[in-house]
Short mmCIF file of N, CA and C in Angstrom, two decimals:
data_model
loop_
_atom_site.label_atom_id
_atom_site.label_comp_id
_atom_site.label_asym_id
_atom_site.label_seq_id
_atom_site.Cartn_x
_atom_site.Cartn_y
_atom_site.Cartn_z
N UNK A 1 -4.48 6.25 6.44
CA UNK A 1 -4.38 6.74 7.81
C UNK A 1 -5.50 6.10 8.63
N UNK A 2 -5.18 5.76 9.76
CA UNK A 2 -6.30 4.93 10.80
C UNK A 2 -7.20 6.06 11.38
N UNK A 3 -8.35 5.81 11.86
CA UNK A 3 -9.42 6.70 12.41
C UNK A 3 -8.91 7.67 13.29
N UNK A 4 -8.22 7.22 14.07
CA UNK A 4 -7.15 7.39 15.36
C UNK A 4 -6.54 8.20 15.04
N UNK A 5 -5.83 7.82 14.14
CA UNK A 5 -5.15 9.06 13.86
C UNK A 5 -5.56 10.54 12.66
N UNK A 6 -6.88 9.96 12.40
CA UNK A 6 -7.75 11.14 11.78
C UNK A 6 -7.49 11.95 12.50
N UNK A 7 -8.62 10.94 13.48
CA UNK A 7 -9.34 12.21 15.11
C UNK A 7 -7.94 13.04 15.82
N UNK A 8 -7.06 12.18 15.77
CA UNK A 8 -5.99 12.98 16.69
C UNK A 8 -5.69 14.18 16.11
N UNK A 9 -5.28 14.08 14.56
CA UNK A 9 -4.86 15.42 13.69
C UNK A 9 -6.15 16.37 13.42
N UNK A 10 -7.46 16.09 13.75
CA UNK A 10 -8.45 17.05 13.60
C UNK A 10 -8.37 17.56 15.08
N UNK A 11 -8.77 16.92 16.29
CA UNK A 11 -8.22 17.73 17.42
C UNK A 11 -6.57 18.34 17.62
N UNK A 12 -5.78 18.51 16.81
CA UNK A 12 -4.71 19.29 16.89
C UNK A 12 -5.06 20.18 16.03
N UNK A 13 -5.64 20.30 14.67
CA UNK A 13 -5.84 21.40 13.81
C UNK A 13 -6.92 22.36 14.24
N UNK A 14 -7.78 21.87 15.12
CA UNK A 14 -8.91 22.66 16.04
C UNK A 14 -8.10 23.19 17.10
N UNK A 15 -7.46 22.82 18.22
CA UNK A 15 -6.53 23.59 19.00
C UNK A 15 -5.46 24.13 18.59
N UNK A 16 -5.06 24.15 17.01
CA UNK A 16 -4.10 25.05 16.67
C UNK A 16 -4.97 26.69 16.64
N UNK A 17 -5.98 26.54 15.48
CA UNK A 17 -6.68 27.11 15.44
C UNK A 17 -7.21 27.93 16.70
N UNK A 18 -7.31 28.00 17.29
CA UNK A 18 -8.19 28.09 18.63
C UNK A 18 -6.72 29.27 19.41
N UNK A 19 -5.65 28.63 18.82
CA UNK A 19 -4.28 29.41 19.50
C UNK A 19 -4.20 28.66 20.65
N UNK A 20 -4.64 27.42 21.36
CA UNK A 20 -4.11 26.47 22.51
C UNK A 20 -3.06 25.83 22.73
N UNK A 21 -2.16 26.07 21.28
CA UNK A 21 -0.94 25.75 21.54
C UNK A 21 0.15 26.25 21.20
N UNK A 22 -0.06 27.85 21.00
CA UNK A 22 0.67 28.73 21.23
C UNK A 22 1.38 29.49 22.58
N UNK A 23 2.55 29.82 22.64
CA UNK A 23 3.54 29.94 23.84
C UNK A 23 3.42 29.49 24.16
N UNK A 24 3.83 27.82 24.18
CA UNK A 24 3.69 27.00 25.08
C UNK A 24 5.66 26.43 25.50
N UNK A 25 5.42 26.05 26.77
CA UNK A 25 6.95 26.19 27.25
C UNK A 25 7.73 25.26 26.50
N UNK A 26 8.81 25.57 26.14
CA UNK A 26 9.63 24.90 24.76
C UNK A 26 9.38 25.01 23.77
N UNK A 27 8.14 25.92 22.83
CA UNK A 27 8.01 26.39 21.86
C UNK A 27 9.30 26.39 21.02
N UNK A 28 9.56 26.33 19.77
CA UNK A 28 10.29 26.25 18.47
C UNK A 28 11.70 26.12 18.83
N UNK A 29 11.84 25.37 20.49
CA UNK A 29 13.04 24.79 20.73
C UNK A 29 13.30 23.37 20.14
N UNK A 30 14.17 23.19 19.49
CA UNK A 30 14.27 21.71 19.39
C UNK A 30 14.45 20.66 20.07
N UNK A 31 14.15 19.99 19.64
CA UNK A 31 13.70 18.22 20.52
C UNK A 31 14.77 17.89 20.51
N UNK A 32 14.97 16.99 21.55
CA UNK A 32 15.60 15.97 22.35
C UNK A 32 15.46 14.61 22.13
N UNK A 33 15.56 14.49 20.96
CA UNK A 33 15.47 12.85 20.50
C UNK A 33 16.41 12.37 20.41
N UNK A 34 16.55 11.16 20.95
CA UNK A 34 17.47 9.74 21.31
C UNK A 34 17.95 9.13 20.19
N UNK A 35 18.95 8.85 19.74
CA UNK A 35 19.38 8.21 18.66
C UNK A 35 19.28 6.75 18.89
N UNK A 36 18.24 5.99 18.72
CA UNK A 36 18.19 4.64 18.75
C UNK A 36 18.00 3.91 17.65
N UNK A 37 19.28 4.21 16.62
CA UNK A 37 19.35 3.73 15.29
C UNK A 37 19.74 2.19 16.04
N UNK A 38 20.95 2.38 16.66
CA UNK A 38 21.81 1.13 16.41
C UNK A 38 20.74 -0.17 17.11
N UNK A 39 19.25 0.41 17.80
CA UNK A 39 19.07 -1.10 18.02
C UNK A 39 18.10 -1.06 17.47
N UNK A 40 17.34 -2.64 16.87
CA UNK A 40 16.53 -3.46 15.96
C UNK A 40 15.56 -2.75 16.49
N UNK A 41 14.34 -2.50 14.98
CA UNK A 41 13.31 -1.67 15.19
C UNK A 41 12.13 -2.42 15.52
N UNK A 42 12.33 -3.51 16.07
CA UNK A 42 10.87 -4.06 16.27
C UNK A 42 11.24 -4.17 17.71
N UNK A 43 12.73 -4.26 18.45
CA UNK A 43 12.81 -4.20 20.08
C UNK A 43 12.58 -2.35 20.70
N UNK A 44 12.80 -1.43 19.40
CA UNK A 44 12.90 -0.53 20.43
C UNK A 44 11.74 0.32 21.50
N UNK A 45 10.69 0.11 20.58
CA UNK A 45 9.21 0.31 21.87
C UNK A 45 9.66 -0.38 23.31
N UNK A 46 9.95 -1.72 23.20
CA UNK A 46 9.86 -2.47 24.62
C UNK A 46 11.66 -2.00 25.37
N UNK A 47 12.38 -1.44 24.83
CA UNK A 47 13.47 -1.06 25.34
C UNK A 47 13.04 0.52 26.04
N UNK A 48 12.19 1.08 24.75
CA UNK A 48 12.23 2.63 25.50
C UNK A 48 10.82 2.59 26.80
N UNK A 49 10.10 1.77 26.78
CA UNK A 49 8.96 1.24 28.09
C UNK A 49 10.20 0.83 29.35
N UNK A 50 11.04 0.21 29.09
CA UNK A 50 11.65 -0.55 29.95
C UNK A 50 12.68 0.62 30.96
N UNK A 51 13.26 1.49 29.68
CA UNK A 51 14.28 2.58 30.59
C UNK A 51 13.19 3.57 31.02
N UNK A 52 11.73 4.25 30.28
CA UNK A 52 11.41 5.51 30.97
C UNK A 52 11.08 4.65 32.49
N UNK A 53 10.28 3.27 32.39
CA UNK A 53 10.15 2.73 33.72
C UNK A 53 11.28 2.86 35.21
N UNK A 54 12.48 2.98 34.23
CA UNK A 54 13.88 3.27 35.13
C UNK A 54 14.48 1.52 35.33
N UNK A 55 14.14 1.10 34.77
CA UNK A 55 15.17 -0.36 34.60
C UNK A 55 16.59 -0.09 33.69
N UNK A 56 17.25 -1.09 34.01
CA UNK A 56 18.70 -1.15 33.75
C UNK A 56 19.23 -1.85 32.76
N UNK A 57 19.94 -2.30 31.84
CA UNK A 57 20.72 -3.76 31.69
C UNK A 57 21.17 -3.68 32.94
N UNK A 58 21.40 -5.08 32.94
CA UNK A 58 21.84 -5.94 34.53
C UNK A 58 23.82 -5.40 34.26
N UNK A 59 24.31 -4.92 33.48
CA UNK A 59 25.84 -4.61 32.88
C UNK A 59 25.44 -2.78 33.57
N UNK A 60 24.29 -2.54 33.72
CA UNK A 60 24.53 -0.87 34.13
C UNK A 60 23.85 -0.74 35.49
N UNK A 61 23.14 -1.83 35.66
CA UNK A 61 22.85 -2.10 36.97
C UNK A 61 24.02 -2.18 38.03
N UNK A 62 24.72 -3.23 37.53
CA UNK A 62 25.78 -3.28 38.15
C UNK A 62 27.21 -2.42 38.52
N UNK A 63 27.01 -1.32 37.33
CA UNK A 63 27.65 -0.58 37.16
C UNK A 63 27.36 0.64 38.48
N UNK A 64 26.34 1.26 38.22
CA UNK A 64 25.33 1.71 39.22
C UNK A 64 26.21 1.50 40.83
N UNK A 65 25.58 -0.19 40.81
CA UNK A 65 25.84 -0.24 42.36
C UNK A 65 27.48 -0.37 42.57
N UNK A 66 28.36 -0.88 41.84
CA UNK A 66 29.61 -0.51 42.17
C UNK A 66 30.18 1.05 42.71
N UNK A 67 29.52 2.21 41.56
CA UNK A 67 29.61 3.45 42.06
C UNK A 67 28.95 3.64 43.18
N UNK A 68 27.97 3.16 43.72
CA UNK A 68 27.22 3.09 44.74
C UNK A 68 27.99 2.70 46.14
N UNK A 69 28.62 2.00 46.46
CA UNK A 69 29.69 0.79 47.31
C UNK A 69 31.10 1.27 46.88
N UNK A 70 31.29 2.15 46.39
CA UNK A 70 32.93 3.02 46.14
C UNK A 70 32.07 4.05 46.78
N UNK A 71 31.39 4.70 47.10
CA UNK A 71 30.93 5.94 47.30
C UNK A 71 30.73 5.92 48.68
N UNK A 72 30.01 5.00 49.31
CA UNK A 72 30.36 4.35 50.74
C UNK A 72 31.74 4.04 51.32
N UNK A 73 32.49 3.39 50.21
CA UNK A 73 33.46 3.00 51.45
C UNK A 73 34.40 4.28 51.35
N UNK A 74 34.32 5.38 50.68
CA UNK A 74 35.03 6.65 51.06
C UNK A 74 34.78 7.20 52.36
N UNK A 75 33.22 6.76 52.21
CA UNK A 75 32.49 7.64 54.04
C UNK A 75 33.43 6.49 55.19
N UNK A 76 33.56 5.31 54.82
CA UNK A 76 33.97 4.61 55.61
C UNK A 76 35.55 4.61 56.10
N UNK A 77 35.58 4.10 57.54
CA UNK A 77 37.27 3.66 58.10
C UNK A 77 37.68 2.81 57.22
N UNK A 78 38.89 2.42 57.02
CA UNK A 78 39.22 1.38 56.45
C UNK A 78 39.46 -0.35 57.13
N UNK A 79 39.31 0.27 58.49
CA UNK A 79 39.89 -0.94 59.28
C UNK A 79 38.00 -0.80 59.89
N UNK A 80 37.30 -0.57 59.66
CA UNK A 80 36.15 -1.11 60.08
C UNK A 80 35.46 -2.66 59.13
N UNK A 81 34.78 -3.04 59.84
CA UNK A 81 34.46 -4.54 59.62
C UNK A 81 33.64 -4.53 58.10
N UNK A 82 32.40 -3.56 58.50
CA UNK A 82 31.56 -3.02 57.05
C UNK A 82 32.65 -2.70 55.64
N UNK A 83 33.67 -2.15 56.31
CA UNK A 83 33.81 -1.46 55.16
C UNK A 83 35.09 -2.67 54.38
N UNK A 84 35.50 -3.86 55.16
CA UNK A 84 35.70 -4.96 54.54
C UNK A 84 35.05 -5.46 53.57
N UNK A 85 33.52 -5.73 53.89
CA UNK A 85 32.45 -6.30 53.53
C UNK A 85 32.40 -5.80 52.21
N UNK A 86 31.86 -4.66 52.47
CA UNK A 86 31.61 -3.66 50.50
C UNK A 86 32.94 -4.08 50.31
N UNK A 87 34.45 -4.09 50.06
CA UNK A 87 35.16 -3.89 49.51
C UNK A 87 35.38 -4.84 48.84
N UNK A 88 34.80 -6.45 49.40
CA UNK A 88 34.74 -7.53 49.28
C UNK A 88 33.39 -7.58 47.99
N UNK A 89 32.53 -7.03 48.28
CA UNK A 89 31.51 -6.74 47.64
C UNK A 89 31.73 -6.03 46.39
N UNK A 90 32.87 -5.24 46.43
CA UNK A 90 33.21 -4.44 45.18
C UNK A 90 33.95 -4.71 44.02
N UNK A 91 35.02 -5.55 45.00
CA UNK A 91 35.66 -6.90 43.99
C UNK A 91 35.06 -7.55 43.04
N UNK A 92 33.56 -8.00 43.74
CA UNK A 92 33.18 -9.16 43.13
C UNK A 92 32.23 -8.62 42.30
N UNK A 93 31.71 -7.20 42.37
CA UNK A 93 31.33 -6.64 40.75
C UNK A 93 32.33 -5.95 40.14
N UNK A 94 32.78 -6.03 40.63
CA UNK A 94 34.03 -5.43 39.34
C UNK A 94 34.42 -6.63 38.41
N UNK A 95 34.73 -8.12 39.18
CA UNK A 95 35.17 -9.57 38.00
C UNK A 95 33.54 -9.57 37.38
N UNK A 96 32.75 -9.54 37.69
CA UNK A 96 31.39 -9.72 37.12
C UNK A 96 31.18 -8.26 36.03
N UNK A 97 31.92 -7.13 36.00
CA UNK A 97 31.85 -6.23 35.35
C UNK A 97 32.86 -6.85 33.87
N UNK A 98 34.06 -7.12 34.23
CA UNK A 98 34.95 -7.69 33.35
C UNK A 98 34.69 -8.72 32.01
N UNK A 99 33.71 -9.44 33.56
CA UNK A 99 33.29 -10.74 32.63
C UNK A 99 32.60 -10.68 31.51
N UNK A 100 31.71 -9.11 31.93
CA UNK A 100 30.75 -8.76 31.04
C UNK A 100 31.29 -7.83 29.54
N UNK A 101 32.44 -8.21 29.84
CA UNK A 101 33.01 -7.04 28.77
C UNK A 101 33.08 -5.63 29.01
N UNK A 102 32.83 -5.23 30.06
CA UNK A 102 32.95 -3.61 30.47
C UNK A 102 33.94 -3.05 30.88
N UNK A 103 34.76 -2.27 31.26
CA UNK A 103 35.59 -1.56 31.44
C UNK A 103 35.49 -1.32 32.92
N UNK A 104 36.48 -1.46 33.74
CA UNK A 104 35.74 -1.39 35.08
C UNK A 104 37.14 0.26 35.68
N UNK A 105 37.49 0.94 34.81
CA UNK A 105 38.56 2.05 34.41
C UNK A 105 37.58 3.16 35.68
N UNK A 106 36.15 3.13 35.19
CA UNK A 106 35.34 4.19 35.85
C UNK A 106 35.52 3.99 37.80
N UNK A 107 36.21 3.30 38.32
CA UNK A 107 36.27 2.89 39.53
C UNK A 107 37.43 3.04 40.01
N UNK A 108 38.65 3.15 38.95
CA UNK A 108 40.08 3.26 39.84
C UNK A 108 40.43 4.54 39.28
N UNK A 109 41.07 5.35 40.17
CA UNK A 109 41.45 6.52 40.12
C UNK A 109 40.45 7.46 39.53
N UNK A 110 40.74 9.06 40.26
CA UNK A 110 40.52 10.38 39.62
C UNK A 110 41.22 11.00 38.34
N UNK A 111 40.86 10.51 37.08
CA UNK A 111 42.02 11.15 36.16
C UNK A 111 41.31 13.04 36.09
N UNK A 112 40.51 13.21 36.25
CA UNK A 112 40.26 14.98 36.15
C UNK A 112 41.38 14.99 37.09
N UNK A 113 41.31 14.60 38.57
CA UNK A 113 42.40 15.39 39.73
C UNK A 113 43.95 15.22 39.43
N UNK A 114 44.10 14.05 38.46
CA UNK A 114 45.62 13.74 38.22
C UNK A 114 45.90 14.90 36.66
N UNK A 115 44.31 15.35 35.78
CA UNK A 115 44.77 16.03 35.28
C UNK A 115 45.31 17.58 35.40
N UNK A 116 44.30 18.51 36.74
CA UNK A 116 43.89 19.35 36.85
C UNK A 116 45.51 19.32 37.56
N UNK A 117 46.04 18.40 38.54
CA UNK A 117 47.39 18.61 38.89
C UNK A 117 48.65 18.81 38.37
N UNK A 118 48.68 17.52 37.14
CA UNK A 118 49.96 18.30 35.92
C UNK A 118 49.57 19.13 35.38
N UNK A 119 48.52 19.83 35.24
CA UNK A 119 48.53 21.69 34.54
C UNK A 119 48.66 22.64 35.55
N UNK A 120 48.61 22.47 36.78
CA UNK A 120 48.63 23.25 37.78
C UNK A 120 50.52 23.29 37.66
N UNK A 121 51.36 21.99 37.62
CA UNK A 121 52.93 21.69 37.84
C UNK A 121 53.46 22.48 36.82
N UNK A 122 52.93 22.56 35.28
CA UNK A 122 53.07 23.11 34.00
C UNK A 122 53.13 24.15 33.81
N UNK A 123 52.52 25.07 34.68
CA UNK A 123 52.03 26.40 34.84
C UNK A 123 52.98 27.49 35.67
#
């Protein structure tokens, strides 16, 4: 064991002791750990630095701003000039979504509203 981590486990066995880390909020709830089997264990430090930072793959980035530019051009007319523009704009991440191997399914249609409607017809 490194020094470091002596000292760390003697200052936790002194503040156990002490009761400093008793009731503390989330007590003997279980953790929330990430399953990051499937990627290589020498990338995943610099992957999990990279997302708490709030970075993207450039494949969810893009993903992102497509929902982003569908979400606008709802606020928008259809015959306004802008809302050409994004739509034009939306196209062209959606072939760049494709290209990437992604599914670009999350952008066309409401299937909850097409479902919530044939059980409503069923009923």
């Amino acid at each position: 064991m490194w020094l470091i981590d002596q000292l760390a486990e003697q200052h936790i066995l002194a503040a156990q002791e002490k009761g400093e880390l008793s009731n503390l909020r989330g007590e003997g709830a279980p953790l929330q750990l990430e399953d990051d089997s499937a990627i290589p264990e020498e990338l995943r430090m610099g992957y999990r630095l990279l997302k708490n930072a709030g970075f993207l793959p450039p494949e969810l980035e893009m993903r992102r701003e497509a929902l982003e530019v569908k979400d606008l051009l709802r606020e928008l007319d259809p015959d306004d000039h802008q809302a050409r523009e994004l739509s034009k704009k939306l196209s062209l991440l959606e072939l760049k979504l494709r290209q990437a191997g992604m599914s670009t399914a999350f952008l066309h249609g409401d299937y909850c509203e097409a479902i919530k409607q044939h059980l409503r017809q069923e009923i």
